[in-house]
Short mmCIF file of C-alpha atoms in Angstrom, two decimals:
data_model
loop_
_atom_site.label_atom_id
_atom_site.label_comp_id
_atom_site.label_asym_id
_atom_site.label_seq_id
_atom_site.Cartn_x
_atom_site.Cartn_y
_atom_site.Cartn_z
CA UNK A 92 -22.04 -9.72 -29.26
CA UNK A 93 -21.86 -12.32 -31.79
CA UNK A 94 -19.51 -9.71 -33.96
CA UNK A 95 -17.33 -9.34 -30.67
CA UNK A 96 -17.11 -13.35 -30.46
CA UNK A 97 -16.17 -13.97 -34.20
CA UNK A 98 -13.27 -11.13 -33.58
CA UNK A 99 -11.87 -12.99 -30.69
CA UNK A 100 -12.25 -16.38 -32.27
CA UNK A 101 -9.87 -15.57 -34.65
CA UNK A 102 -7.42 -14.23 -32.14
CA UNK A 103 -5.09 -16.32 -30.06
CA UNK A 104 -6.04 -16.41 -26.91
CA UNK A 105 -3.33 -14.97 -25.18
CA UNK A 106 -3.72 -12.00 -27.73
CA UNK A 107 -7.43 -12.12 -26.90
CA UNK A 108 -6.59 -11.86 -23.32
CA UNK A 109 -4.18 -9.22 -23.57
CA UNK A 110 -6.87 -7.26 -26.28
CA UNK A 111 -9.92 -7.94 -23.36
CA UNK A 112 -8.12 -7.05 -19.91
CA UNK A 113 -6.38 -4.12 -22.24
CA UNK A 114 -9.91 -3.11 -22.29
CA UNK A 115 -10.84 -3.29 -18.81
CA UNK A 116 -7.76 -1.12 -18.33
CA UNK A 117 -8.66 1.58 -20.24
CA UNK A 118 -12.49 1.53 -19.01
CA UNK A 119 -10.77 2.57 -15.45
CA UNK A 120 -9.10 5.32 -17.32
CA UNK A 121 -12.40 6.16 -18.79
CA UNK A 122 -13.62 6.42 -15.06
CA UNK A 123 -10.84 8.16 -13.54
CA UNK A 124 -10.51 10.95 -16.67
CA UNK A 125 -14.24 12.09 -14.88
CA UNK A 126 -11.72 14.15 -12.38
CA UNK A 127 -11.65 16.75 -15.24
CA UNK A 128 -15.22 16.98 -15.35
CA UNK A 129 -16.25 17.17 -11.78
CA UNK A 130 -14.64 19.27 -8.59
CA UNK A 131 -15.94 16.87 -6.27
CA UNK A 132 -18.37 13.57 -6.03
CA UNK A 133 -20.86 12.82 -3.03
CA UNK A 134 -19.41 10.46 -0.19
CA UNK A 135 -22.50 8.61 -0.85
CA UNK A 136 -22.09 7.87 -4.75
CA UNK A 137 -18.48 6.89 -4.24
CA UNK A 138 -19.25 4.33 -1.59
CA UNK A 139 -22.28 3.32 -3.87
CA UNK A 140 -19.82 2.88 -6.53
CA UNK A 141 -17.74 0.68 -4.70
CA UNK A 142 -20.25 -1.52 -3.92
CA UNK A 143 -21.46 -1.96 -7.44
CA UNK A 144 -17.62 -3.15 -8.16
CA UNK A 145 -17.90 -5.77 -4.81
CA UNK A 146 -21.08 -6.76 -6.43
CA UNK A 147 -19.98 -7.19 -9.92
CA UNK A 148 -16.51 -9.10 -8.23
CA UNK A 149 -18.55 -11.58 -5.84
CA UNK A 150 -21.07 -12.16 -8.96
CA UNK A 151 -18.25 -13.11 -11.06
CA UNK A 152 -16.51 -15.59 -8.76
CA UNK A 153 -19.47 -17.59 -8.36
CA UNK A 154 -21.01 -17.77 -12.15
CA UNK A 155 -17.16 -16.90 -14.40
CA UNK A 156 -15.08 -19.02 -12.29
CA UNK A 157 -16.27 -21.71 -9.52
CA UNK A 158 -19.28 -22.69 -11.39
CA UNK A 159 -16.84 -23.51 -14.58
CA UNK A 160 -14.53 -24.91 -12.54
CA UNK A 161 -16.73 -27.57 -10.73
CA UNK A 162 -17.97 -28.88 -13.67
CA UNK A 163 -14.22 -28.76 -15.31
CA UNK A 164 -13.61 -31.15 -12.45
CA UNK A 165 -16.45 -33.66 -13.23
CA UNK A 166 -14.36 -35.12 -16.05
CA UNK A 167 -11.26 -36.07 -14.58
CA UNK A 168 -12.46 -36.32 -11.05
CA UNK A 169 -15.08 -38.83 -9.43
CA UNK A 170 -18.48 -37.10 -8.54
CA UNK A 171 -17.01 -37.52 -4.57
CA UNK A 172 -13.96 -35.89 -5.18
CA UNK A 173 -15.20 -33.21 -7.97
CA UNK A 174 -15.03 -30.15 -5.25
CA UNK A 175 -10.91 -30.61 -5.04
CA UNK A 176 -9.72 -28.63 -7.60
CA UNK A 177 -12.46 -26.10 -6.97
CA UNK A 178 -11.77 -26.00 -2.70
CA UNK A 179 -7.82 -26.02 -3.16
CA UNK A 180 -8.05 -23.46 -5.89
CA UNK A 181 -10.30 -21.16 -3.96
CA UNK A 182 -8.44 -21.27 -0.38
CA UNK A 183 -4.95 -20.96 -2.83
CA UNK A 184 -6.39 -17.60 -4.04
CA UNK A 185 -7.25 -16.33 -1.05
CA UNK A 186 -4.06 -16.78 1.01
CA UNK A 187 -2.17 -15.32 -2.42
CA UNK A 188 -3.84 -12.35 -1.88
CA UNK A 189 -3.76 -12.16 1.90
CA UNK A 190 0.36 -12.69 1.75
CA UNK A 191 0.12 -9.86 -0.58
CA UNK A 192 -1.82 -8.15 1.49
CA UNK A 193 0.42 -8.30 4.12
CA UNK A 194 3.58 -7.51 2.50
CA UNK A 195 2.60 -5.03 0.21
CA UNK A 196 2.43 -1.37 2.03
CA UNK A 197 -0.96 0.06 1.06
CA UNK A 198 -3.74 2.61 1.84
CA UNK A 199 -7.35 1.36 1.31
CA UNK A 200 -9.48 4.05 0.07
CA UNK A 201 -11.87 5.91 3.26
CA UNK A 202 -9.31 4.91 5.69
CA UNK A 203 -6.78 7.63 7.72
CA UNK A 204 -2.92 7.58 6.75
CA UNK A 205 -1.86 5.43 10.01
CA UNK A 206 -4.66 2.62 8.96
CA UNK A 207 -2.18 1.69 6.20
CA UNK A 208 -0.71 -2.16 5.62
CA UNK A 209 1.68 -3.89 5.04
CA UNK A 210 5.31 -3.56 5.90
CA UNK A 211 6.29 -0.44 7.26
CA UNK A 212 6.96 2.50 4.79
CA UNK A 213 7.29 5.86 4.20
CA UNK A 214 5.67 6.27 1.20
CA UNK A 215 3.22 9.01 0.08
CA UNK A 216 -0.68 8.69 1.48
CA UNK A 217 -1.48 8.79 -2.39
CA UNK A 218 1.03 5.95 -3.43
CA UNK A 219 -0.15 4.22 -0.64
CA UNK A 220 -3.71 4.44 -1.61
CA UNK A 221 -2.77 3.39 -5.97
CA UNK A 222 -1.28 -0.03 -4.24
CA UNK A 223 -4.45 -1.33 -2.87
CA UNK A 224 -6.30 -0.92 -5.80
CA UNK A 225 -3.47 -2.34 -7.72
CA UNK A 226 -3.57 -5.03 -5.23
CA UNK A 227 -7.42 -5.02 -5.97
CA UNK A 228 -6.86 -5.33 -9.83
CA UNK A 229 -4.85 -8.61 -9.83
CA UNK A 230 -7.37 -11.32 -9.57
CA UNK A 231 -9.71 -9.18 -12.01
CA UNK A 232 -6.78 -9.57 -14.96
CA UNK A 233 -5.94 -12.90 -14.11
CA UNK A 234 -9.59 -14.16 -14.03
CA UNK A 235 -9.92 -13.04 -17.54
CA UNK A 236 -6.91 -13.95 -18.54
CA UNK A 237 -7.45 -17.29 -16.96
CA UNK A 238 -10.85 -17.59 -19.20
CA UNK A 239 -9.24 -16.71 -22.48
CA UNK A 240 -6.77 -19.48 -21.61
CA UNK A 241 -9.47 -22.09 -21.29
CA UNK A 242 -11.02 -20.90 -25.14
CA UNK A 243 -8.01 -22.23 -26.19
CA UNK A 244 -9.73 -25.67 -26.24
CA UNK A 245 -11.77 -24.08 -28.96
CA UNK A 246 -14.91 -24.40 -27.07
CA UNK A 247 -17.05 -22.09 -27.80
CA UNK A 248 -18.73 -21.58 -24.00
CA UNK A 249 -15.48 -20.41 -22.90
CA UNK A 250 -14.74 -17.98 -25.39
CA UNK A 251 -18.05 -16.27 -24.93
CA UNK A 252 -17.70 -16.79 -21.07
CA UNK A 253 -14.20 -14.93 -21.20
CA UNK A 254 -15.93 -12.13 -22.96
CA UNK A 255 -18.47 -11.82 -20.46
CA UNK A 256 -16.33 -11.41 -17.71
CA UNK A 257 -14.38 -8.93 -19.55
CA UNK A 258 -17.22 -6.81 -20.38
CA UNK A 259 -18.64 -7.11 -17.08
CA UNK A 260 -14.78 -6.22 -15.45
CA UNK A 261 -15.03 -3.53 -17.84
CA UNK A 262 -18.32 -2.31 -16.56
CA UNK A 263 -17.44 -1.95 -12.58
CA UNK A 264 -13.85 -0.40 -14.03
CA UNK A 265 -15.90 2.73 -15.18
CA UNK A 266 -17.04 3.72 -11.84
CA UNK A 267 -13.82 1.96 -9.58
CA UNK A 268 -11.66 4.76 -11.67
CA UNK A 269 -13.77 7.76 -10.75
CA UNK A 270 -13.90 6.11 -7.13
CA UNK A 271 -10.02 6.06 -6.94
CA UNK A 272 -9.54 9.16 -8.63
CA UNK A 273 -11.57 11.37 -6.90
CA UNK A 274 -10.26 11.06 -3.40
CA UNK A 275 -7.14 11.32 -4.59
CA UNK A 276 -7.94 14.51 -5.78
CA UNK A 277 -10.10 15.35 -2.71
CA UNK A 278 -6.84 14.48 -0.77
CA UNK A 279 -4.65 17.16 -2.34
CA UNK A 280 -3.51 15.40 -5.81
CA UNK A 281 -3.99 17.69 -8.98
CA UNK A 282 -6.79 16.71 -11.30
CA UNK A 283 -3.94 15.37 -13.74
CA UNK A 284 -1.91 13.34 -11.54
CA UNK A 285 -5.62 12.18 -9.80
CA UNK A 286 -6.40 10.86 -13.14
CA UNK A 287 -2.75 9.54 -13.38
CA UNK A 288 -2.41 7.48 -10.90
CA UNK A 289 -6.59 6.91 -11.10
CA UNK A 290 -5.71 4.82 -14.74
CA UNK A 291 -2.35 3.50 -13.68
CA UNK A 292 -3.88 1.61 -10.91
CA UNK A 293 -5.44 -0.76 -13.56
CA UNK A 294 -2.40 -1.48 -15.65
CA UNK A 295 -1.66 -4.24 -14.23
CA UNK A 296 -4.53 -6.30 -14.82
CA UNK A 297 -3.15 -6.70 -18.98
CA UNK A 298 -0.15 -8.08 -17.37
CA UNK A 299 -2.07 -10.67 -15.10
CA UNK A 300 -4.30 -11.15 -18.03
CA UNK A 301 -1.25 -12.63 -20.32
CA UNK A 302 0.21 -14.43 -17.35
CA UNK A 303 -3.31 -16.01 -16.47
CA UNK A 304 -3.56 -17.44 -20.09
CA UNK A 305 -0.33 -18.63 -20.68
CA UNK A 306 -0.48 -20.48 -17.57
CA UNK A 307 -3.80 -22.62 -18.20
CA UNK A 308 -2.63 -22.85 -22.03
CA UNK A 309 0.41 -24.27 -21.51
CA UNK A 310 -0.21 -26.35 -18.11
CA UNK A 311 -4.01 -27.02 -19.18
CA UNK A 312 -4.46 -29.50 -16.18
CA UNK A 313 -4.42 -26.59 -13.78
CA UNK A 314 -7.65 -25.05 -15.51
CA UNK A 315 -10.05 -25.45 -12.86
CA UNK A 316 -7.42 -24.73 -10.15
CA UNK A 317 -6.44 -21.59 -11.75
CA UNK A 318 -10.42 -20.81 -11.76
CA UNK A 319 -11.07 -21.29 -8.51
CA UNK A 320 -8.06 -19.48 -7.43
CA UNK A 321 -9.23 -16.34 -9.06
CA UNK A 322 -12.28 -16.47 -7.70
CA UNK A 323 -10.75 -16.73 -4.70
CA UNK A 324 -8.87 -14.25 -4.81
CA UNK A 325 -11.64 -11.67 -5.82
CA UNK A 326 -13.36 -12.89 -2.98
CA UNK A 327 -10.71 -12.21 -0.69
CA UNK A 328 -10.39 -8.44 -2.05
CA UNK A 329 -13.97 -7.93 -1.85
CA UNK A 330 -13.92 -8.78 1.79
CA UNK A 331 -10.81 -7.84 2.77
CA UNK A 332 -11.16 -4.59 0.89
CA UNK A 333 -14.00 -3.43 -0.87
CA UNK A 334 -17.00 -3.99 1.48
CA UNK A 335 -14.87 -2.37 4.36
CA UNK A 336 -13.83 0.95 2.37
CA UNK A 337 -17.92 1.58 2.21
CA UNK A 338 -18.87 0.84 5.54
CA UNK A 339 -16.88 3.65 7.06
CA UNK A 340 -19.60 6.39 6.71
CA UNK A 341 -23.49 7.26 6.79
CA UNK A 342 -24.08 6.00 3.53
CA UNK A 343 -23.68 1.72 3.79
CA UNK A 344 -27.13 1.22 2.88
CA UNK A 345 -26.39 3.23 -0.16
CA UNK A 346 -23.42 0.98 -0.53
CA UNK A 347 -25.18 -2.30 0.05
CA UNK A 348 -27.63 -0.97 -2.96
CA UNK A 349 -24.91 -0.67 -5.26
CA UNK A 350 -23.55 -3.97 -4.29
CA UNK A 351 -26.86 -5.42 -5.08
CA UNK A 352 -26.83 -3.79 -8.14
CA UNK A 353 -23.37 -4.96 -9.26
CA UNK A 354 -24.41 -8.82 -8.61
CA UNK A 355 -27.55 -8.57 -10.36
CA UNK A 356 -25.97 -6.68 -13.81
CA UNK A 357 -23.14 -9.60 -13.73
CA UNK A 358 -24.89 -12.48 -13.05
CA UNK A 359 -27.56 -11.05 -15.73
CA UNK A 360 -24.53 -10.87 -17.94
CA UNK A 361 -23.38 -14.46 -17.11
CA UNK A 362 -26.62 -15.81 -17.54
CA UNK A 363 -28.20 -14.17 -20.37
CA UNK A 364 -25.13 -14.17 -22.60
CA UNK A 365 -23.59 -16.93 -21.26
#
C-alpha cells in the first residue's frame, strides 16, 4: 500500500484519477474475459455476485463519501447546519440518476425484454442490457474521481481514501464483469462479443473519473456536495438496480450473503487502511 500511495502522490490528481478508475475498468474486463473460460455460471453465484457489488457500493457511500463529506462541512458550516452540503448532495445524486434512469432505454440484468426503461426503443435485448450497467458505472467513476480531486489539497487522508475506494471499486468490478458477461452470453451473444460488451460497459467510469476531479479541483467549494452526490447516486443504483436484479429467483438469500459480504470487505478496507 504505502508503495501504491507514494506512486499516486507524485501524480496529479486528475492523472491519478484517470490511472485509478482506468483500473477499475480493466478489473471488469478481467471479470467479463471469464466467458472464455466457463460455458455457463450458476443462477445462484451470479445473483451472489451481484450482491457482493450492492454491498461493496452501499459500504462505500457511507464510509468513502458521506462520512468525508460531513466532516468537510464542519469547517465552513455551523455544527446546526453541517448536514447541508451532505443532504443536498445526496438527494442531488439520486434524482441525477433517476432522470437518467428514466431517459436512458435500458435492460436490467434477470429481467424479460418488455421490463426494459426508459424511452421507448428498438434497440437490441443485449444493448439494452450494456446501458444499465453503464448507467450503473457512473457514480462508481465519479466517486473516485471525486476523491482524487479532494487529494489535491495535499492531504494525505484523501489520497489514501481515493485509493481505497478504487481498490475496493476494483474488487466488486471482478465479479460485476463475469455477472454482465455471462448472461449475455447465456442470452445468445458469442463468447467474444459477451466479453465485448461485458468490458465496454465499464469504460465509462475513466471518463466520470476525470470529470469528477476536475470538477472538485477547480470549483473546490463543491467538495462535500460532489461527495454526497456520489454517494447518492450509488445508492440510488443499488436500490433502483442492483438489489432488484437478485431478488428475481430462488437464490436471494444467497444474494443477501454476498451483499453482506461486499459491505464487510469495503468497510474493512475503509477502516483498516483508511
Amino acid at each position: 500500500m504505502h508503495e501504491i500511495y507514494e506512486f499516486f502522490r507524485e501524480v496529479h490528481p486528475v492523472t491519478g484519477a484517470l490511472i485509478a478508475t482506468t483500473f477499475t475498468w480493466l478489473a471488469t474486463a478481467a471479470g467479463a474475459a471469464l466467458v472464455f473460460l466457463f460455458k455457463g455460471a450458476n443462477r445462484g453465484v451470479l445473483d451472489a455476485m451481484l450482491g457482493f457489488t450492492g454491498g461493496v457500493m452501499i459500504a462505500a457511500s457511507f464510509w468513502s463519501l458521506l462520512s468525508p463529506a460531513i466532516e468537510l462541512s464542519e469547517e465552513s458550516y455551523p455544527a446546526s447546519l453541517k448536514w447541508v452540503p451532505a443532504a443536498v448532495g445526496f438527494l442531488a445524486g439520486a434524482l441525477f440518476l433517476f432522470a437518467l434512469d428514466k431517459k436512458l432505454p435500458h435492460l436490467h440484468i434477470n429481467f424479460k425484454k418488455e421490463e426494459k426503461e426508459g424511452v421507448k426503443t428498438q434497440l437490441h435485448h443485449t444493448t439494452l442490457m450494456v446501458l444499465a450497467i453503464t448507467l450503473h458505472n457512473i457514480p462508481e467513476g465519479l466517486a473516485v474521481g471525486v476523491l482524487f480531486g479532494a487529494a489535491a489539497s495535499g492531504t494525505e487522508e484523501a489520497l489514501i481514501a481515493a485509493i481505497t475506494l478504487a481498490i475496493g471499486i476494483g474488487i466488486q468490478n471482478f465479479p460485476e464483469g463475469f455477472a454482465v458477461a455471462m448472461p449475455l452470453r447465456r442470452a445468445g451473444a458469442s463468447r467474444l462479443k459477451s466479453f465485448w460488451y461485458g468490458q465496454l460497459s465499464a469504460i465509462v467510469e475513466p471518463i466520470a473519473g476525470v470529470i469528477g476531479a476536475l470538477a472538485v479541483i477547480y470549483i473546490e467549494p463543491i467538495l462535500p456536495y460532489a461527495l454526497a452526490f456520489a454517494a447518492g447516486a450509488m445508492v440510488y443504483v443499488v436500490v433502483e438496480e442492483v438489489i432488484p436484479e437478485t431478488q428475481r429467483d430462488k437464490y436471494t438469500d444467497i444474494a443477501v450473503l454476498g451483499f453482506i459480504a461486499g459491505f464487510t470487505v469495503m468497510m474493512i478496507l475503509d477502516v483498516g487502511l483508511g
